[in-house]
XYZ file of N, CA and C in Angstrom:
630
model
N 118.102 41.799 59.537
C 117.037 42.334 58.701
C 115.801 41.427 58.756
N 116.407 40.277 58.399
C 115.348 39.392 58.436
C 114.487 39.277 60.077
N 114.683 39.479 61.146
C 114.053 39.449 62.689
C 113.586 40.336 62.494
N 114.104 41.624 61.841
C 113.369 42.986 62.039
C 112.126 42.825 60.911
N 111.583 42.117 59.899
C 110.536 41.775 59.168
C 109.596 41.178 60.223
N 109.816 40.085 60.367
C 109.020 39.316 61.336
C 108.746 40.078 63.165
N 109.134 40.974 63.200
C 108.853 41.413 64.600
C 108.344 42.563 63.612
N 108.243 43.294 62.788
C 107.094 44.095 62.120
C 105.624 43.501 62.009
N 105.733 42.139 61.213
C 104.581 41.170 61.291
C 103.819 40.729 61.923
N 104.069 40.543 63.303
C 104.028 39.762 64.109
C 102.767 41.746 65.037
N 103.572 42.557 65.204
C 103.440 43.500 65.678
C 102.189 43.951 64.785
N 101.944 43.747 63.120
C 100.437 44.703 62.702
C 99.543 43.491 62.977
N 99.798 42.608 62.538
C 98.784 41.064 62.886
C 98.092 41.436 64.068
N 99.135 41.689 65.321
C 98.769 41.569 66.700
C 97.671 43.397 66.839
N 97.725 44.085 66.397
C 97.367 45.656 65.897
C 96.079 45.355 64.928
N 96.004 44.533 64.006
C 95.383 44.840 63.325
C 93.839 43.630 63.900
N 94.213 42.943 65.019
C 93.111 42.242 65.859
C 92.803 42.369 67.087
N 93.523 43.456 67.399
C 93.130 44.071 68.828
C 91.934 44.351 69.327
N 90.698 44.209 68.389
C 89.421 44.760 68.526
C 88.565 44.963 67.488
N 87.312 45.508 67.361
C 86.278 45.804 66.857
C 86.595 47.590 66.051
N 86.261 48.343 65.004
C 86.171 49.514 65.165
C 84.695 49.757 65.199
N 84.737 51.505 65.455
C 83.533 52.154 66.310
C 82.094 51.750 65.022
N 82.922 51.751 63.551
C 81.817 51.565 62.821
C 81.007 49.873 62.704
N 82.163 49.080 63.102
C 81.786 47.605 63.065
C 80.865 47.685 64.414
N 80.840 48.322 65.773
C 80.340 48.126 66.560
C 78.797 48.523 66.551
N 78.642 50.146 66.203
C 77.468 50.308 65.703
C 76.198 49.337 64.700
N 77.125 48.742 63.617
C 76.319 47.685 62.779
C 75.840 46.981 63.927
N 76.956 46.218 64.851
C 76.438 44.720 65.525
C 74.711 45.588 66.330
N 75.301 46.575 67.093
C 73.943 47.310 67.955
C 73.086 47.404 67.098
N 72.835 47.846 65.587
C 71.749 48.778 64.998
C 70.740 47.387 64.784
N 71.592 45.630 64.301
C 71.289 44.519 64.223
C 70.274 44.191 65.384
N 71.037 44.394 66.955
C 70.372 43.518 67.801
C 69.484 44.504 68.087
N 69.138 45.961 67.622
C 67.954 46.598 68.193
C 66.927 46.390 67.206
N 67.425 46.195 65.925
C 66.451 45.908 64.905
C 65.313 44.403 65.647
N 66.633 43.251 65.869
C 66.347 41.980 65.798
C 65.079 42.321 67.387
N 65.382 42.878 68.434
C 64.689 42.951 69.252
C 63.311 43.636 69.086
N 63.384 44.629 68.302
C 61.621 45.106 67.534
C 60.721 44.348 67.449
N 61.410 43.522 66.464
C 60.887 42.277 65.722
C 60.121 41.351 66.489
N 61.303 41.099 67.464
C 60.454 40.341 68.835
C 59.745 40.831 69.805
N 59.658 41.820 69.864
C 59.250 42.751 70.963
C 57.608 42.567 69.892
N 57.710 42.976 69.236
C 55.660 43.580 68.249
C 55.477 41.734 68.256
N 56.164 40.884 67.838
C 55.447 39.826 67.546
C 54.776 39.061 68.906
N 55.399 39.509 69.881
C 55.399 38.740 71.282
C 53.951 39.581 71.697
N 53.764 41.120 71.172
C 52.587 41.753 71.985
C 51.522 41.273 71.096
N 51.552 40.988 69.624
C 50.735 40.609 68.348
C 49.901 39.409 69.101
N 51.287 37.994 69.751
C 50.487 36.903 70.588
C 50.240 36.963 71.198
N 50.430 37.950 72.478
C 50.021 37.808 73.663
C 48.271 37.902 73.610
N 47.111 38.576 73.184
C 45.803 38.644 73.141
C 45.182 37.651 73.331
N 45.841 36.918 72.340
C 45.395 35.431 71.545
C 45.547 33.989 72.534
N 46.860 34.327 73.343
C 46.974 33.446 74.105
C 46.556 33.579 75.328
N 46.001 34.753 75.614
C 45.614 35.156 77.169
C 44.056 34.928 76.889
N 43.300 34.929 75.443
C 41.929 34.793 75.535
C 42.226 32.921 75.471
N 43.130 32.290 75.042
C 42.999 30.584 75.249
C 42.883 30.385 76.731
N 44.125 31.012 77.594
C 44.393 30.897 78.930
C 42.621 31.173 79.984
N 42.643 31.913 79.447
C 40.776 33.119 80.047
C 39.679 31.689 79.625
N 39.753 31.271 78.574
C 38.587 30.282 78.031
C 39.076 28.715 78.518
N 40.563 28.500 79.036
C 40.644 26.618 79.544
C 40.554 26.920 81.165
N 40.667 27.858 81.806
C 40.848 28.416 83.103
C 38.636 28.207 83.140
N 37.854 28.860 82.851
C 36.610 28.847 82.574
C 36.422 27.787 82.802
N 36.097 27.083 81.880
C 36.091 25.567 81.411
C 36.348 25.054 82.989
N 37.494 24.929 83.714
C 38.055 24.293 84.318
C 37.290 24.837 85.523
N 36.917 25.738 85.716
C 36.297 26.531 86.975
C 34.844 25.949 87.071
N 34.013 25.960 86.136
C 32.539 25.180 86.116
C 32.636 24.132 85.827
N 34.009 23.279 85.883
C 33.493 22.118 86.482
C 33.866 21.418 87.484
N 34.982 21.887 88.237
C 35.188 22.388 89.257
C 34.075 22.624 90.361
N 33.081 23.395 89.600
C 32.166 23.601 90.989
C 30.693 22.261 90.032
N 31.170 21.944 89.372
C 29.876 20.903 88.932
C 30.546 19.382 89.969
N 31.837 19.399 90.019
C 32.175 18.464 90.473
C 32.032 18.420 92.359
N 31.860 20.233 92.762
C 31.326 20.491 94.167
C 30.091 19.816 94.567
N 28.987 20.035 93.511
C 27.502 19.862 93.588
C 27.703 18.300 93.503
N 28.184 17.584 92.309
C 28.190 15.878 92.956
C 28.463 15.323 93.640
N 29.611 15.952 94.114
C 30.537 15.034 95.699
C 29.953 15.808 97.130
N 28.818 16.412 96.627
C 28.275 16.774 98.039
C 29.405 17.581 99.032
N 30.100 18.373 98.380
C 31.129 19.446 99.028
C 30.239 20.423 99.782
N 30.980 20.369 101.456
C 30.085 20.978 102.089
C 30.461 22.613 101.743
N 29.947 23.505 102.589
C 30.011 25.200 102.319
C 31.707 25.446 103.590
N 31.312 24.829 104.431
C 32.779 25.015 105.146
C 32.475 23.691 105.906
N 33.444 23.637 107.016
C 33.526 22.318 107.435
C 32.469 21.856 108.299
N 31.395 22.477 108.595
C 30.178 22.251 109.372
C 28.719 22.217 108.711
N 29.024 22.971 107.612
C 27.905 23.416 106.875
C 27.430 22.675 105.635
N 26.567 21.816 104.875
C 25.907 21.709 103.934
C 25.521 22.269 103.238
N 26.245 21.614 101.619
C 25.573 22.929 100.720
C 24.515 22.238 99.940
N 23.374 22.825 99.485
C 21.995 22.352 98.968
C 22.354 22.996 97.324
N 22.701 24.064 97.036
C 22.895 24.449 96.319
C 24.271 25.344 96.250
N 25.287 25.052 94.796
C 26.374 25.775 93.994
C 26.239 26.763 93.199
N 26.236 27.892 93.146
C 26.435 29.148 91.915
C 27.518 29.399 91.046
N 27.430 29.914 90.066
C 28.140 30.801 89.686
C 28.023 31.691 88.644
N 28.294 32.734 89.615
C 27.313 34.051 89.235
C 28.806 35.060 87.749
N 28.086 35.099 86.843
C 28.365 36.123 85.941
C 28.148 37.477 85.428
N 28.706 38.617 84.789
C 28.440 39.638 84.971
C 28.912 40.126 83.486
N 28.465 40.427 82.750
C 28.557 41.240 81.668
C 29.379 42.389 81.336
N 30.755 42.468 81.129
C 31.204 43.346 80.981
C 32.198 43.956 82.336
N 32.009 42.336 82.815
C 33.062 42.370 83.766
C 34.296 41.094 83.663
N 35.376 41.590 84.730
C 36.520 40.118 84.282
C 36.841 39.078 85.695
N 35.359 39.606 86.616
C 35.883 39.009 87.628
C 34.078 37.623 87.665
N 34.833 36.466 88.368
C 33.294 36.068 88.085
C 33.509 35.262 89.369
N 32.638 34.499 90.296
C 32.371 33.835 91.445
C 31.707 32.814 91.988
N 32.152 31.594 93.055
C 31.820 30.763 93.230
C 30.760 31.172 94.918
N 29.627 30.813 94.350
C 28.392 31.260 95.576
C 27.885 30.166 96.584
N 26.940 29.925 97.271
C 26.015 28.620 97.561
C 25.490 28.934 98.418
N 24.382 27.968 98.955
C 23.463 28.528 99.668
C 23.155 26.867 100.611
N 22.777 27.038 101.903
C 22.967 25.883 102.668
C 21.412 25.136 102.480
N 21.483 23.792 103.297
C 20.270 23.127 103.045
C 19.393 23.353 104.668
N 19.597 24.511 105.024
C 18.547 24.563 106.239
C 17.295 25.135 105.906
N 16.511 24.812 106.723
C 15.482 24.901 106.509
C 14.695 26.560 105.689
N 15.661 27.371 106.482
C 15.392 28.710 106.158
C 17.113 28.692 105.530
N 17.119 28.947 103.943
C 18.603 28.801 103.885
C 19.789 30.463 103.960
N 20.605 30.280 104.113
C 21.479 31.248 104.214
C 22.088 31.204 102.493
N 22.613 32.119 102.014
C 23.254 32.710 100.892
C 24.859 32.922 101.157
N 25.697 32.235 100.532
C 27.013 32.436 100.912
C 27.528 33.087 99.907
N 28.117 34.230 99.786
C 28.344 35.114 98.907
C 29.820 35.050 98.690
N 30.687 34.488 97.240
C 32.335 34.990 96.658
C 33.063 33.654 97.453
N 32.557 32.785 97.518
C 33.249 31.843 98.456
C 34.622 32.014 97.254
N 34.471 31.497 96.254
C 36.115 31.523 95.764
C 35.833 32.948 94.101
N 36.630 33.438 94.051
C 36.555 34.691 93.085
C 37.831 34.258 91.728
N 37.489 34.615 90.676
C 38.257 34.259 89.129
C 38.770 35.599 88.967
N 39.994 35.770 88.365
C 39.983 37.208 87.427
C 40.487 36.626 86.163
N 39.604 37.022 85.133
C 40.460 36.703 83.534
C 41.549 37.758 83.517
N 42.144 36.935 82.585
C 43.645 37.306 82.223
C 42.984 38.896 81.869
N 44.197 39.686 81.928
C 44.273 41.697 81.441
C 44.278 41.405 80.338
N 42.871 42.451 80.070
C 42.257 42.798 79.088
C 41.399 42.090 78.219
N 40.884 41.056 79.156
C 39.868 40.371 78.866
C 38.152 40.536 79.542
N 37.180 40.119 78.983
C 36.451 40.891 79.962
C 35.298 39.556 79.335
N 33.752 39.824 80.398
C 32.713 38.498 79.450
C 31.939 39.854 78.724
N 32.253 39.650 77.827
C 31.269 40.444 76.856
C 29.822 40.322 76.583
N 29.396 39.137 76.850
C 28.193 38.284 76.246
C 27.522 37.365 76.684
N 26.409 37.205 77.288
C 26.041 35.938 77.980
C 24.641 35.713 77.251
N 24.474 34.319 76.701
C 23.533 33.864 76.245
C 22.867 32.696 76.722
N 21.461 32.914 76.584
C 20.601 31.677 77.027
C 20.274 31.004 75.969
N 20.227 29.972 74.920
C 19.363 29.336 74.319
C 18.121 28.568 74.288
N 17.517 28.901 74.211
C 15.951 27.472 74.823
C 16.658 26.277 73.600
N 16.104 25.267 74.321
C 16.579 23.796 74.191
C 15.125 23.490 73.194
N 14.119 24.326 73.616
C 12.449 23.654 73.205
C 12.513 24.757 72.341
N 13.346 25.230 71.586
C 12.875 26.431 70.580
C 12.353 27.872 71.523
N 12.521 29.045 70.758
C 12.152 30.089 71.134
C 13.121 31.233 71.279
N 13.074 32.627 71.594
C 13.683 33.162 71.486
C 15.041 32.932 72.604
N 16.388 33.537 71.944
C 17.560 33.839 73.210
C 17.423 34.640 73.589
N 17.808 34.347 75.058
C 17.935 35.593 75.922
C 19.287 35.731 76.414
N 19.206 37.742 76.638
C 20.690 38.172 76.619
C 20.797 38.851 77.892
N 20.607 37.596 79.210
C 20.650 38.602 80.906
C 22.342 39.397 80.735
N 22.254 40.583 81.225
C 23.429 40.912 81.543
C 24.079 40.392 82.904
N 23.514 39.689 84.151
C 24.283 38.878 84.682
C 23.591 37.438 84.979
N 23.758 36.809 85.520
C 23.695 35.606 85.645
C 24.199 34.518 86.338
N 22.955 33.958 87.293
C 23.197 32.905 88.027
C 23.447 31.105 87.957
N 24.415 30.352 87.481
C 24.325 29.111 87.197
C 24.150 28.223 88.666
N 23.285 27.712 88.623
C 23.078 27.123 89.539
C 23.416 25.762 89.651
N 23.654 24.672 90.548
C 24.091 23.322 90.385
C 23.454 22.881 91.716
N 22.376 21.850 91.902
C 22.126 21.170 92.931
C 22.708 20.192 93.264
N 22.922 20.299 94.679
C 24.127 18.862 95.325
C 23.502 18.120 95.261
N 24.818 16.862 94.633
C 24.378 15.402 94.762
C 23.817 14.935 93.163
N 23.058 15.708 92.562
C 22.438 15.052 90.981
C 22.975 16.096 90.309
N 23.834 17.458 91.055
C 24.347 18.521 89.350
C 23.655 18.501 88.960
N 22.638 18.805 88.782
C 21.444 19.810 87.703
C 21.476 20.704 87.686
N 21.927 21.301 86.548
C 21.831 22.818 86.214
C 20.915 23.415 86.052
N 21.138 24.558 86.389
C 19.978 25.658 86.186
C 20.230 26.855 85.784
N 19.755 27.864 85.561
C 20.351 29.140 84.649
C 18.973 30.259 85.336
N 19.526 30.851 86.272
C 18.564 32.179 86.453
C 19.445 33.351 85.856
N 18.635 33.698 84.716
C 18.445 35.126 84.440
C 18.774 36.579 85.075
N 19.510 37.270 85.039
C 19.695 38.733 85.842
C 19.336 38.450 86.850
N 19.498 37.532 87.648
C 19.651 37.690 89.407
C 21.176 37.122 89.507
N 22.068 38.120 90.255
C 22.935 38.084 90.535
C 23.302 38.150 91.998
N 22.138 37.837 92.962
C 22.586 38.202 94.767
C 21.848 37.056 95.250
N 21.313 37.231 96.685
C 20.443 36.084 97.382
C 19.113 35.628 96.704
N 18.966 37.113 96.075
C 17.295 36.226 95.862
C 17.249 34.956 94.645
N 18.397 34.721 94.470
C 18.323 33.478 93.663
C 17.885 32.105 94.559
N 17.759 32.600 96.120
C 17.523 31.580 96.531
C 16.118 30.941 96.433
N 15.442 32.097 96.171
C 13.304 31.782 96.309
C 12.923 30.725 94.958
N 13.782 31.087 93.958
C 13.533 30.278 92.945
C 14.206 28.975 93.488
N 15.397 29.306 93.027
C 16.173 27.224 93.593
C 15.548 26.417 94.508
N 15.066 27.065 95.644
C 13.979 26.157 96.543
C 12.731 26.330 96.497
N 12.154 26.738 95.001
C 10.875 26.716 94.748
C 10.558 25.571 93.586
N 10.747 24.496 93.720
C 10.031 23.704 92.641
C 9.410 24.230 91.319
N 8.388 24.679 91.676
C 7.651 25.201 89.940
C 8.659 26.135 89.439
N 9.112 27.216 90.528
C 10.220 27.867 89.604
C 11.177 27.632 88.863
N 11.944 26.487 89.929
C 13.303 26.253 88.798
C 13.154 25.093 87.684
N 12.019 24.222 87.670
C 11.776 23.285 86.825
C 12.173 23.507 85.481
N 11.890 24.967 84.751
C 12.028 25.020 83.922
C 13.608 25.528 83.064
N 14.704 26.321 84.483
C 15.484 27.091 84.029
C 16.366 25.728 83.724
N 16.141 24.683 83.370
C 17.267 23.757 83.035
C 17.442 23.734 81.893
N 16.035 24.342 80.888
C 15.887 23.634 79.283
C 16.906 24.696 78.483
N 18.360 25.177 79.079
C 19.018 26.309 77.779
C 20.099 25.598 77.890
N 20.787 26.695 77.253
C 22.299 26.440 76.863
C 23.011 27.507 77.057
N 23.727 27.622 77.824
C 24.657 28.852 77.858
C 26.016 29.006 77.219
N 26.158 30.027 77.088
C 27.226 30.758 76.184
C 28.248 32.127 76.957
N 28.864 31.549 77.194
C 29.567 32.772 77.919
C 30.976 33.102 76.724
N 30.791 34.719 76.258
C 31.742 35.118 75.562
C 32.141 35.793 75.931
N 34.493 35.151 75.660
C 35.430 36.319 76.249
C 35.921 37.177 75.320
N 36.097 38.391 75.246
C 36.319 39.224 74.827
C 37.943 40.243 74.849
N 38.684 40.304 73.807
C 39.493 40.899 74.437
C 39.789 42.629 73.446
N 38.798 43.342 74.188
C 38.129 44.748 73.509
C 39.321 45.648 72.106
N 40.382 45.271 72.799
C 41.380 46.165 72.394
C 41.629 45.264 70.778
N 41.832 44.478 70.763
C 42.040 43.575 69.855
C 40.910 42.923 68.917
N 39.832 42.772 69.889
C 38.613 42.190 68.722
C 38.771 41.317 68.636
N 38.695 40.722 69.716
C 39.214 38.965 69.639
C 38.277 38.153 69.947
N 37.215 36.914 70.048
C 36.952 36.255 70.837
C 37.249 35.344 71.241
N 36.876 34.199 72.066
C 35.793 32.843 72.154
C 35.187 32.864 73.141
N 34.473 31.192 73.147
C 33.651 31.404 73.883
C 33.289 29.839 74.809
N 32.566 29.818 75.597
C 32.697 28.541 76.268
C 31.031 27.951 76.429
N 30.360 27.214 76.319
C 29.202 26.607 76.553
C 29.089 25.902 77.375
N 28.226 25.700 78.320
C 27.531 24.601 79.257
C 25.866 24.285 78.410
N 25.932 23.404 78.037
C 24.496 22.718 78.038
C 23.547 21.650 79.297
N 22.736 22.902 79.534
C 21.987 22.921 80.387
C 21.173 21.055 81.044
N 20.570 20.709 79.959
C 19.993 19.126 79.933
C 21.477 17.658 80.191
N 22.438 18.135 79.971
C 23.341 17.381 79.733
C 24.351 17.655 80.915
N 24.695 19.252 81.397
C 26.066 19.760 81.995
C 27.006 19.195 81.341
N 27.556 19.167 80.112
C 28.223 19.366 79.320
C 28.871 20.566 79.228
N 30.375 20.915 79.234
C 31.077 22.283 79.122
C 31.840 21.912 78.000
N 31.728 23.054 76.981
C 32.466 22.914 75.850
C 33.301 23.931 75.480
N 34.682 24.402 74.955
C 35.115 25.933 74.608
C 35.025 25.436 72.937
N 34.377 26.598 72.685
C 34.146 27.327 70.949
C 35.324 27.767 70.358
């Protein structure tokens, strides 16, 4: 009698842990789809935020990058001299570009030598000039930064975005003056309403993110 107790025991114990039932299983799923929501909205909530940081230290890092072209006298390719560095911006676009133009006598225009894309769904919303001597800002929708080899001096032409930025840069009286701003380039990320923004000061070449 007594074996036949214990081989009953032994037999629901072993029955009664055989597994999960269908209703315990459902809870664990309804848990990890809940728990995955959760992470799923908070991960898309950061992503904006961290792709406009990524878009604004990537920036930063790109103009000076080419400020550091214009001091070390980085040629245009391995034969060529560059007199002048660009980089040309565009308003309402997410792609932006490294330009230059050689020191011959009659110079050539080198167009996209190296190309940026900001992070998806970022775009430059905003480009500002400040005068340094007071006066109004100006709001070019694209824009040429210029950097002369060897002393980096910046320069800032206004809505020229192709070659003819070259008549000014090798015109003395012209570019004398495009040094006195401050620029402001703002990233944008539309869907969200997000910004910042990054500065170069013009008198200094100073790059700062806002």
């Amino acid at each position: 009698m007594k074996s036949k107790l214990i081989t009953i025991w032994r037999n629901y114990n072993l029955n009664s842990s055989s597994g999960f039932t269908v209703v315990e299983l459902m809870v664990v799923f309804t848990i990890i789809i809940l728990l995955s929501s959760v992470i799923i909205i908070n991960w898309n909530n950061q992503t904006p935020g961290r792709s406009l940081t990524i878009g604004q230290n990537e920036l930063v890092t790109n103009i000076r990058k080419v400020q550091s072209y214009a001091v070390s006298s980085r040629n245009i390719n391995s034969t060529v001299p560059a007199k002048f560095y660009f980089l040309k911006f565009q308003e309402g676009q997410r792609v932006y570009s490294i330009n230059a133009s050689d020191s011959a006598i009659n110079p050539v225009y080198y167009s996209d030598l190296e190309t940026f894309n900001l992070p998806t769904g970022l775009i430059i919303s905003d480009i500002t000039l400040t005068p340094t001597n007071g006066g109004s800002n100006l709001s070019p929708t694209c824009l040429m930064m210029s950097m002369s080899v060897i002393y980096g001096k910046t320069y800032f032409l206004s809505d020229i975005c192709d070659a003819s930025a070259l008549s000014i840069v090798n015109n003395p009286a012209s570019i004398a003056t495009r040094a006195n701003y401050n620029l402001t380039l703002t990233l944008t990320h539309p869907q969200k309403n997000i910004s910042k923004s990054v500065t170069v000061y013009g008198l200094t070449s100073k790059v700062e993110a806002n």
